[in-house]
Structures are given as structure tokens and as C-alpha cells.
Amino acid sequence: MNPLPRQYWNELAGWFRPETPGPLVGSHVIHTGIGELLTDRWPRPEVVLADCSGNYQLMGNPEAISPEELRALAPGFLQADGSFLPALRRAFTGLWTWPRIILELIVENPFASQSSFDLRRLTPENTPSLSVLSPEIQWISKTWGGPAGLAGSGCAWTAFMDGRAASIACTFFYGEKFEDIGIVTELAFRGRSLATGCAAAHLRDIFARGHIPSWGTSPDNEPSLRIACKLGFQHLREDVLYVIGRPVPKSAVRLLS
């Protein structure tokens, strides 16, 4: 697998259509320029891999990527359909999947226009506040290349408390039609509905852009599911991500050989 020069990325847009709610790694890479696209050959690739900070999307012919190439991936989470499962089993001893619940919001919920919090859309001036987030929630800016990228994206809202960014809702994957949301809250400020307020404000922006919001979480993440329910999200499907070379989440399931 070889990185494809950026000038050819738009020629691969069709590989990631039609978009569906959920992780939008390939579309995000193409639309934001963050990450990379790799192919087995160019032109007329048989398999395409999108990579954005350890979030992967694998498409195409499973026979066109070798076990060695799969094992060479940096630690992360891999989205691939079931046709890749035999190739993944050959590549990894002890394959883990992370169950996911995918939700979508077709029509803006009235809750999204009701917020008593003093919320702010992030701007480049907020980069220092994102740079000092607690380690456990720093992942929120990964798909934008880091704190400066997220702060300048125009796709994030935050609640500031005690002079710090207490909660953030943002577009984690930006697609052609959908935007997949990520939320985090600092431990000291949880239980105050800050994330709900941030997400509600962010949803208004998504609808204003003519996009559809989606929400992905794990079945055991009850706070995330409660927030999604408050905002009017509806269950769409169940999915999995493959866990590659990193500590497995608590709800991950090991596939038997």
C-alpha cells in the first residue's frame, strides 16, 4: 500500500459514496485534507485505505492487501465490511471488535434551540485552551490534526468554566452529506449537562450547513446514549470497529479463531 498524492484524492471520492451515518474516515480525509489515502496501485486501484490519526477505513478487494501490510498499520480502529474478516484473521492473532451503535438526526430537535449555558464556538484564539485538556480527552482534536486544527475548523463548540474548556462538542468526521459528532467533558465538570448544551449548539451549525448529524458510541456508554436521546437522535444500526494494535476498550469482543 502506497500513499496517494493529494492531487488525486478527489478521484477516489466515489469509493466512499453513498455516505452513510457513522465513521466517515475517507470522506473526512478528502474534504479536510487531514490524513492520507493509500492504494495498492495507481491508477485503477483494487483496494483503498483511508487513514486519519489512527482511524482507518478499508474498501475494495480483500485479496489486494497482504497480512504484512495490515500488521504494519499504526495502532487504531479499523472500519471494514465483513468481506475483509478473513484477511484480518490472517493478519492478527486474537482479533478484537468494538461494538458500536450508530444514530442519526434527520430533523432538528426543538431542544437544540434551548440552552441556558454560555457557550462559544471555538476559534483559533482558543487553541491554548485545547492544548491543556486532560490526556483522557485529548483525542477529540485528533481528526483535525490537533488543537489548532480543531479550534480553527469552525466545527466545534465549548463550554468554558473556571477559565478552562470544560466540555466540547465537535464534528469528528466531516463528510459530503453527514457530520459525525464527538463529545468530551472534563471529569470535574461532568453531570452538569454541559456536553448536551455544546452538542445542541453544534447541531444548529450542522443543519445550517445543510448536513445531517450522526452519532456513534458503544453500547455501554450510557451517558453518550442519554445525550443523544435528549437531542432526538434515533437508532439506525449496530456496527463494529476492529481494534488494531492498541489497548482494547472495555466493551470490545474477541473473535474466536
GROMACS .gro file of C-alpha atoms in nm:
model
  257
    1MET     CA    1   0.000   0.000   0.000
    2ASN     CA    2   0.138   0.338  -0.104
    3PRO     CA    3   0.028   0.691  -0.012
    4LEU     CA    4  -0.159   0.858  -0.295
    5PRO     CA    5  -0.052   1.215  -0.379
    6ARG     CA    6  -0.317   1.462  -0.272
    7GLN     CA    7  -0.388   1.587  -0.623
    8TYR     CA    8  -0.554   1.251  -0.697
    9TRP     CA    9  -0.767   1.226  -0.384
   10ASN     CA   10  -1.086   1.360  -0.543
   11GLU     CA   11  -1.070   1.077  -0.796
   12LEU     CA   12  -1.134   0.837  -0.505
   13ALA     CA   13  -1.440   1.021  -0.372
   14GLY     CA   14  -1.669   0.767  -0.539
   15TRP     CA   15  -1.519   0.489  -0.326
   16PHE     CA   16  -1.680   0.647  -0.021
   17ARG     CA   17  -2.024   0.706  -0.174
   18PRO     CA   18  -2.301   0.681  -0.093
   19GLU     CA   19  -2.216   0.811   0.251
   20THR     CA   20  -2.391   0.653   0.546
   21PRO     CA   21  -2.410   0.780   0.905
   22GLY     CA   22  -2.118   0.668   1.119
   23PRO     CA   23  -1.741   0.692   1.079
   24LEU     CA   24  -1.662   0.890   0.763
   25VAL     CA   25  -1.286   0.850   0.752
   26GLY     CA   26  -1.239   0.858   0.375
   27SER     CA   27  -1.476   1.148   0.319
   28HIS     CA   28  -1.318   1.338   0.608
   29VAL     CA   29  -0.969   1.297   0.462
   30ILE     CA   30  -1.084   1.418   0.119
   31HIS     CA   31  -1.284   1.716   0.247
   32THR     CA   32  -1.043   1.839   0.514
   33GLY     CA   33  -0.706   1.735   0.370
   34ILE     CA   34  -0.613   1.580   0.706
   35GLY     CA   35  -0.478   1.225   0.695
   36GLU     CA   36  -0.387   1.022   0.391
   37LEU     CA   37  -0.525   0.782   0.130
   38LEU     CA   38  -0.330   0.471   0.033
   39THR     CA   39  -0.383   0.237  -0.260
   40ASP     CA   40  -0.238  -0.093  -0.377
   41ARG     CA   41  -0.168   0.064  -0.719
   42TRP     CA   42  -0.245   0.372  -0.926
   43PRO     CA   43  -0.439   0.411  -1.143
   44ARG     CA   44  -0.726   0.159  -1.113
   45PRO     CA   45  -0.667   0.057  -0.751
   46GLU     CA   46  -0.825  -0.260  -0.616
   47VAL     CA   47  -0.812  -0.160  -0.252
   48VAL     CA   48  -0.814   0.180  -0.080
   49LEU     CA   49  -0.721   0.261   0.279
   50ALA     CA   50  -0.811   0.594   0.439
   51ASP     CA   51  -0.614   0.689   0.749
   52CYS     CA   52  -0.684   0.983   0.979
   53SER     CA   53  -0.483   0.972   1.301
   54GLY     CA   54  -0.528   0.600   1.354
   55ASN     CA   55  -0.889   0.592   1.236
   56TYR     CA   56  -0.897   0.367   0.929
   57GLN     CA   57  -1.148   0.285   0.656
   58LEU     CA   58  -1.068  -0.007   0.426
   59MET     CA   59  -1.251  -0.055   0.096
   60GLY     CA   60  -1.225  -0.279  -0.208
   61ASN     CA   61  -1.080  -0.625  -0.276
   62PRO     CA   62  -0.962  -0.803   0.042
   63GLU     CA   63  -0.717  -1.010  -0.163
   64ALA     CA   64  -0.532  -0.697  -0.274
   65ILE     CA   65  -0.387  -0.620   0.070
   66SER     CA   66  -0.142  -0.854   0.243
   67PRO     CA   67  -0.132  -0.959   0.609
   68GLU     CA   68   0.204  -0.784   0.637
   69GLU     CA   69   0.052  -0.456   0.517
   70LEU     CA   70  -0.233  -0.486   0.766
   71ARG     CA   71   0.005  -0.561   1.052
   72ALA     CA   72   0.209  -0.253   0.958
   73LEU     CA   73  -0.080  -0.021   1.041
   74ALA     CA   74  -0.027   0.209   1.337
   75PRO     CA   75  -0.246   0.133   1.640
   76GLY     CA   76  -0.605   0.242   1.591
   77PHE     CA   77  -0.959   0.149   1.493
   78LEU     CA   78  -1.043  -0.001   1.155
   79GLN     CA   79  -1.373   0.021   0.970
   80ALA     CA   80  -1.418  -0.252   0.709
   81ASP     CA   81  -1.705  -0.464   0.585
   82GLY     CA   82  -1.734  -0.835   0.651
   83SER     CA   83  -1.554  -0.933   0.333
   84PHE     CA   84  -1.226  -0.828   0.499
   85LEU     CA   85  -1.272  -1.050   0.802
   86PRO     CA   86  -1.074  -1.349   0.662
   87ALA     CA   87  -0.784  -1.117   0.570
   88LEU     CA   88  -0.792  -0.960   0.916
   89ARG     CA   89  -0.791  -1.303   1.082
   90ARG     CA   90  -0.485  -1.399   0.878
   91ALA     CA   91  -0.309  -1.079   0.980
   92PHE     CA   92  -0.385  -1.068   1.352
   93THR     CA   93  -0.371  -1.332   1.620
   94GLY     CA   94  -0.658  -1.258   1.852
   95LEU     CA   95  -0.881  -1.015   1.664
   96TRP     CA   96  -1.098  -0.781   1.870
   97THR     CA   97  -1.408  -0.591   1.763
   98TRP     CA   98  -1.557  -0.288   1.934
   99PRO     CA   99  -1.938  -0.286   1.910
  100ARG     CA  100  -2.084   0.046   1.804
  101ILE     CA  101  -2.433   0.195   1.794
  102ILE     CA  102  -2.494   0.438   1.509
  103LEU     CA  103  -2.766   0.701   1.544
  104GLU     CA  104  -2.882   0.985   1.320
  105LEU     CA  105  -3.089   1.300   1.349
  106ILE     CA  106  -3.288   1.386   1.038
  107VAL     CA  107  -3.487   1.682   1.175
  108GLU     CA  108  -3.353   1.932   1.427
  109ASN     CA  109  -3.497   1.869   1.772
  110PRO     CA  110  -3.653   2.174   1.946
  111PHE     CA  111  -3.411   2.108   2.232
  112ALA     CA  112  -3.134   2.229   2.004
  113SER     CA  113  -3.266   2.586   2.031
  114GLN     CA  114  -3.294   2.585   2.411
  115SER     CA  115  -2.974   2.631   2.608
  116SER     CA  116  -2.911   2.822   2.930
  117PHE     CA  117  -2.535   2.787   2.906
  118ASP     CA  118  -2.285   3.049   2.796
  119LEU     CA  119  -2.143   2.853   2.503
  120ARG     CA  120  -1.887   2.959   2.246
  121ARG     CA  121  -1.797   2.838   1.901
  122LEU     CA  122  -1.426   2.758   1.905
  123THR     CA  123  -1.191   2.992   1.720
  124PRO     CA  124  -0.815   2.985   1.663
  125GLU     CA  125  -0.774   3.201   1.975
  126ASN     CA  126  -0.896   2.904   2.181
  127THR     CA  127  -0.606   2.680   2.075
  128PRO     CA  128  -0.422   2.720   2.410
  129SER     CA  129  -0.732   2.600   2.598
  130LEU     CA  130  -0.747   2.284   2.387
  131SER     CA  131  -0.375   2.223   2.430
  132VAL     CA  132  -0.417   2.175   2.805
  133LEU     CA  133  -0.709   1.933   2.800
  134SER     CA  134  -0.670   1.630   3.024
  135PRO     CA  135  -0.491   1.340   2.848
  136GLU     CA  136  -0.801   1.119   2.854
  137ILE     CA  137  -0.999   1.360   2.634
  138GLN     CA  138  -0.725   1.497   2.408
  139TRP     CA  139  -0.839   1.254   2.137
  140ILE     CA  140  -1.120   1.494   2.050
  141SER     CA  141  -0.889   1.701   1.827
  142LYS     CA  142  -0.705   1.412   1.658
  143THR     CA  143  -0.904   1.407   1.336
  144TRP     CA  144  -0.839   1.779   1.286
  145GLY     CA  145  -0.463   1.740   1.324
  146GLY     CA  146  -0.452   1.861   1.685
  147PRO     CA  147  -0.578   2.153   1.897
  148ALA     CA  148  -0.503   2.426   1.641
  149GLY     CA  149  -0.684   2.236   1.367
  150LEU     CA  150  -0.995   2.179   1.576
  151ALA     CA  151  -1.000   2.536   1.707
  152GLY     CA  152  -0.980   2.672   1.352
  153SER     CA  153  -1.221   2.424   1.194
  154GLY     CA  154  -1.540   2.618   1.262
  155CYS     CA  155  -1.689   2.282   1.359
  156ALA     CA  156  -1.673   2.284   1.740
  157TRP     CA  157  -1.845   2.437   2.041
  158THR     CA  158  -1.724   2.453   2.400
  159ALA     CA  159  -1.845   2.547   2.747
  160PHE     CA  160  -1.586   2.738   2.948
  161MET     CA  161  -1.594   2.710   3.326
  162ASP     CA  162  -1.341   2.834   3.578
  163GLY     CA  163  -1.136   2.972   3.292
  164ARG     CA  164  -1.094   2.642   3.109
  165ALA     CA  165  -1.261   2.444   2.832
  166ALA     CA  166  -1.490   2.218   3.036
  167SER     CA  167  -1.682   2.042   2.758
  168ILE     CA  168  -1.654   2.021   2.380
  169ALA     CA  169  -1.883   1.901   2.103
  170CYS     CA  170  -1.742   1.887   1.753
  171THR     CA  171  -1.757   1.722   1.415
  172PHE     CA  172  -1.518   1.431   1.448
  173PHE     CA  173  -1.562   1.321   1.085
  174TYR     CA  174  -1.671   1.576   0.823
  175GLY     CA  175  -1.832   1.425   0.515
  176GLU     CA  176  -2.003   1.533   0.198
  177LYS     CA  177  -2.350   1.483   0.345
  178PHE     CA  178  -2.306   1.375   0.706
  179GLU     CA  179  -2.110   1.502   1.005
  180ASP     CA  180  -2.027   1.250   1.277
  181ILE     CA  181  -2.017   1.409   1.622
  182GLY     CA  182  -1.770   1.367   1.907
  183ILE     CA  183  -1.818   1.498   2.262
  184VAL     CA  184  -1.596   1.515   2.571
  185THR     CA  185  -1.623   1.667   2.917
  186GLU     CA  186  -1.353   1.715   3.176
  187LEU     CA  187  -1.406   1.483   3.473
  188ALA     CA  188  -1.452   1.768   3.722
  189PHE     CA  189  -1.741   1.914   3.522
  190ARG     CA  190  -1.940   1.603   3.436
  191GLY     CA  191  -2.304   1.569   3.534
  192ARG     CA  192  -2.389   1.934   3.461
  193SER     CA  193  -2.536   1.884   3.109
  194LEU     CA  194  -2.254   2.085   2.955
  195ALA     CA  195  -2.200   1.831   2.677
  196THR     CA  196  -2.570   1.837   2.591
  197GLY     CA  197  -2.563   2.215   2.561
  198CYS     CA  198  -2.249   2.210   2.347
  199ALA     CA  199  -2.389   1.941   2.120
  200ALA     CA  200  -2.720   2.125   2.082
  201ALA     CA  201  -2.539   2.440   1.971
  202HIS     CA  202  -2.321   2.241   1.734
  203LEU     CA  203  -2.624   2.070   1.580
  204ARG     CA  204  -2.762   2.408   1.475
  205ASP     CA  205  -2.444   2.470   1.278
  206ILE     CA  206  -2.458   2.128   1.112
  207PHE     CA  207  -2.816   2.183   0.995
  208ALA     CA  208  -2.726   2.535   0.880
  209ARG     CA  209  -2.460   2.378   0.655
  210GLY     CA  210  -2.727   2.154   0.504
  211HIS     CA  211  -2.567   1.843   0.655
  212ILE     CA  212  -2.712   1.557   0.859
  213PRO     CA  213  -2.564   1.480   1.203
  214SER     CA  214  -2.475   1.126   1.305
  215TRP     CA  215  -2.368   0.990   1.642
  216GLY     CA  216  -2.161   0.680   1.712
  217THR     CA  217  -2.098   0.532   2.054
  218SER     CA  218  -2.050   0.200   2.229
  219PRO     CA  219  -2.346   0.013   2.385
  220ASP     CA  220  -2.201   0.054   2.735
  221ASN     CA  221  -2.156   0.432   2.708
  222GLU     CA  222  -2.479   0.524   2.883
  223PRO     CA  223  -2.401   0.898   2.924
  224SER     CA  224  -2.341   0.932   2.550
  225LEU     CA  225  -2.662   0.746   2.468
  226ARG     CA  226  -2.861   0.963   2.711
  227ILE     CA  227  -2.734   1.282   2.549
  228ALA     CA  228  -2.812   1.152   2.201
  229CYS     CA  229  -3.164   1.060   2.315
  230LYS     CA  230  -3.220   1.408   2.466
  231LEU     CA  231  -3.121   1.564   2.135
  232GLY     CA  232  -3.362   1.345   1.939
  233PHE     CA  233  -3.121   1.103   1.772
  234GLN     CA  234  -3.270   0.775   1.655
  235HIS     CA  235  -3.108   0.433   1.646
  236LEU     CA  236  -3.007   0.346   1.290
  237ARG     CA  237  -2.791   0.035   1.309
  238GLU     CA  238  -2.536  -0.161   1.503
  239ASP     CA  239  -2.180  -0.180   1.375
  240VAL     CA  240  -1.828  -0.277   1.479
  241LEU     CA  241  -1.479  -0.136   1.457
  242TYR     CA  242  -1.175  -0.364   1.453
  243VAL     CA  243  -0.920  -0.288   1.724
  244ILE     CA  244  -0.570  -0.281   1.576
  245GLY     CA  245  -0.259  -0.293   1.794
  246ARG     CA  246  -0.390  -0.084   2.082
  247PRO     CA  247  -0.548  -0.141   2.424
  248VAL     CA  248  -0.898  -0.277   2.375
  249PRO     CA  249  -1.199  -0.079   2.504
  250LYS     CA  250  -1.391  -0.229   2.792
  251SER     CA  251  -1.680  -0.344   2.572
  252ALA     CA  252  -1.460  -0.498   2.298
  253VAL     CA  253  -1.525  -0.858   2.198
  254ARG     CA  254  -1.256  -1.106   2.097
  255LEU     CA  255  -1.339  -1.306   1.787
  256LEU     CA  256  -1.279  -1.677   1.813
  257SER     CA  257  -1.050  -1.832   1.553
   0.00000   0.00000   0.00000
